[in-house]
Phi, psi and omega in degrees: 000084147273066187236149199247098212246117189229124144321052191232160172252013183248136204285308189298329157320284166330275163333329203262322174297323185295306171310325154311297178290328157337300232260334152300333165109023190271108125295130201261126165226174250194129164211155160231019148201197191291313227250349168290314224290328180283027204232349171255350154285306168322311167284347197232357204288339181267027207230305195278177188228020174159148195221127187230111202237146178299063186332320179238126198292181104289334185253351177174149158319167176278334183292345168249016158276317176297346178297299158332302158309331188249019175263323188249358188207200197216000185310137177276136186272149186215127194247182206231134164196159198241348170280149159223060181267149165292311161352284164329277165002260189311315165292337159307323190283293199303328187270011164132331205282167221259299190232184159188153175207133190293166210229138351281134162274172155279111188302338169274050148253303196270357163267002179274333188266339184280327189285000180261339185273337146325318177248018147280336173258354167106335142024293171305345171280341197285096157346109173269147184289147189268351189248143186217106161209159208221148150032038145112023172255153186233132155286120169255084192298345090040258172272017205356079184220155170249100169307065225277139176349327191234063176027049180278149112355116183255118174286131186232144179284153156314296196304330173305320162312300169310318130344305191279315170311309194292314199293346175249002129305338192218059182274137174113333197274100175298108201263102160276187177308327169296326180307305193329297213276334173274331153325263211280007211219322203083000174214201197244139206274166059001102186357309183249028192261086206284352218281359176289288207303257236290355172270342191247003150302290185304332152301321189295279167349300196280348167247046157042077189225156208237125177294339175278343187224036174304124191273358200235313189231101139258161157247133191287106146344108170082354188233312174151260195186145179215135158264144196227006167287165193273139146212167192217104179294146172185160169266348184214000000 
């Protein structure tokens, strides 16, 4: 149970955070005020394994969601400010939360602080999986190779990999382009930045997935991408 319930109002934060942890072996789930956020704790709370919240809302603070929060549950908090009065700190600390970290962070600080937090609860130990396989293909995170039915090589560029990974991490999960672009590229695609479609053509090419009836990568209109084959995760 690793899953991540995160609190920000600002969207590329979010978006940016998620795709980190993502990338990390993390589920991520997402709110931008008080009140999704309680209405996605309200749903997920016997699910997470942390919760990380933003000291500053539009609809309330993060010290009265963590209250809130430790009144039902016992999951570790981890806050968020953009202040650097101690004062905060310290009323977060007394009110339940686990860490806190001033804003701006390092997003490698703050998985550094969730995985210690993690691996106090035991967590950190769980094998991630080395196998990824579809529609008779096998992904080796490992040996970072694609295997085809009849056990060929399939040649993928890195980026094609990087790409090929996320998407069989998130089968089912509609990505959009900014996750995308920022996975595989590290920054964020532009509106009119066609170069994300043709790295997800040219993938669709090397695994014979036909761009016009595609069984493996579709597109969502207006939305992004889904891989949409079964995959079956495994260490061995």
């Amino acid at each position: 149970m690793r899953k991540i319930l995160i609190v920000d109002d600002d969207q590329k934060t979010r978006i940016l955070l998620k795709a980190y942890l993502e990338k990390n072996q993390y589920e991520v789930k997402l709110a931008h005020n008080g009140e999704t956020f309680l209405a996605e704790f309200q749903r997920f709370a016997d699910e997470l394994s942390l919760v990380i919240l933003d000291v500053m809302l539009p609809d309330t603070d993060g010290f009265a969601l963590c209250k809130i929060v430790r009144r039902r549950s016992n999951v570790p908090i981890i806050m968020l400010t953009a202040s650097s009065d101690e004062t905060d700190r310290v009323v977060g600390l007394e009110l339940g939360a686990d860490d806190y970290m001033g804003k701006p962070y390092s997003p490698r600080e703050l998985l550094a602080r969730i995985k210690a937090i993690h691996r106090r609860m035991g967590l950190e130990n769980a094998a991630a999986p080395r196998y990824y396989r579809f529609l008779g293909f096998t992904l080796d995170t490992v040996e970072r190779t694609v295997m085809d039915a009849d056990q060929k090589t399939v040649a993928l560029t890195g980026l094609d990999y990087q790409l090929l990974k996320y998407f069989v991490a998130h089968p089912g999960d509609i990505l959009d382009r900014t996750v995308l672009s920022e996975e595989t590229r590290g920054r964020d695609s532009g509106p009119m930045d066609r170069s994300l479609d043709v790295q997800i053509s040219k993938l669709r090419d090397r695994l014979n997935d036909d761009g016009k009836s595609p069984q493996l990568i579709k597109t969502v209109r207006g939305a992004g991408y889904v891989f949409s084959a079964d995959v079956v995760a495994s260490a061995s």
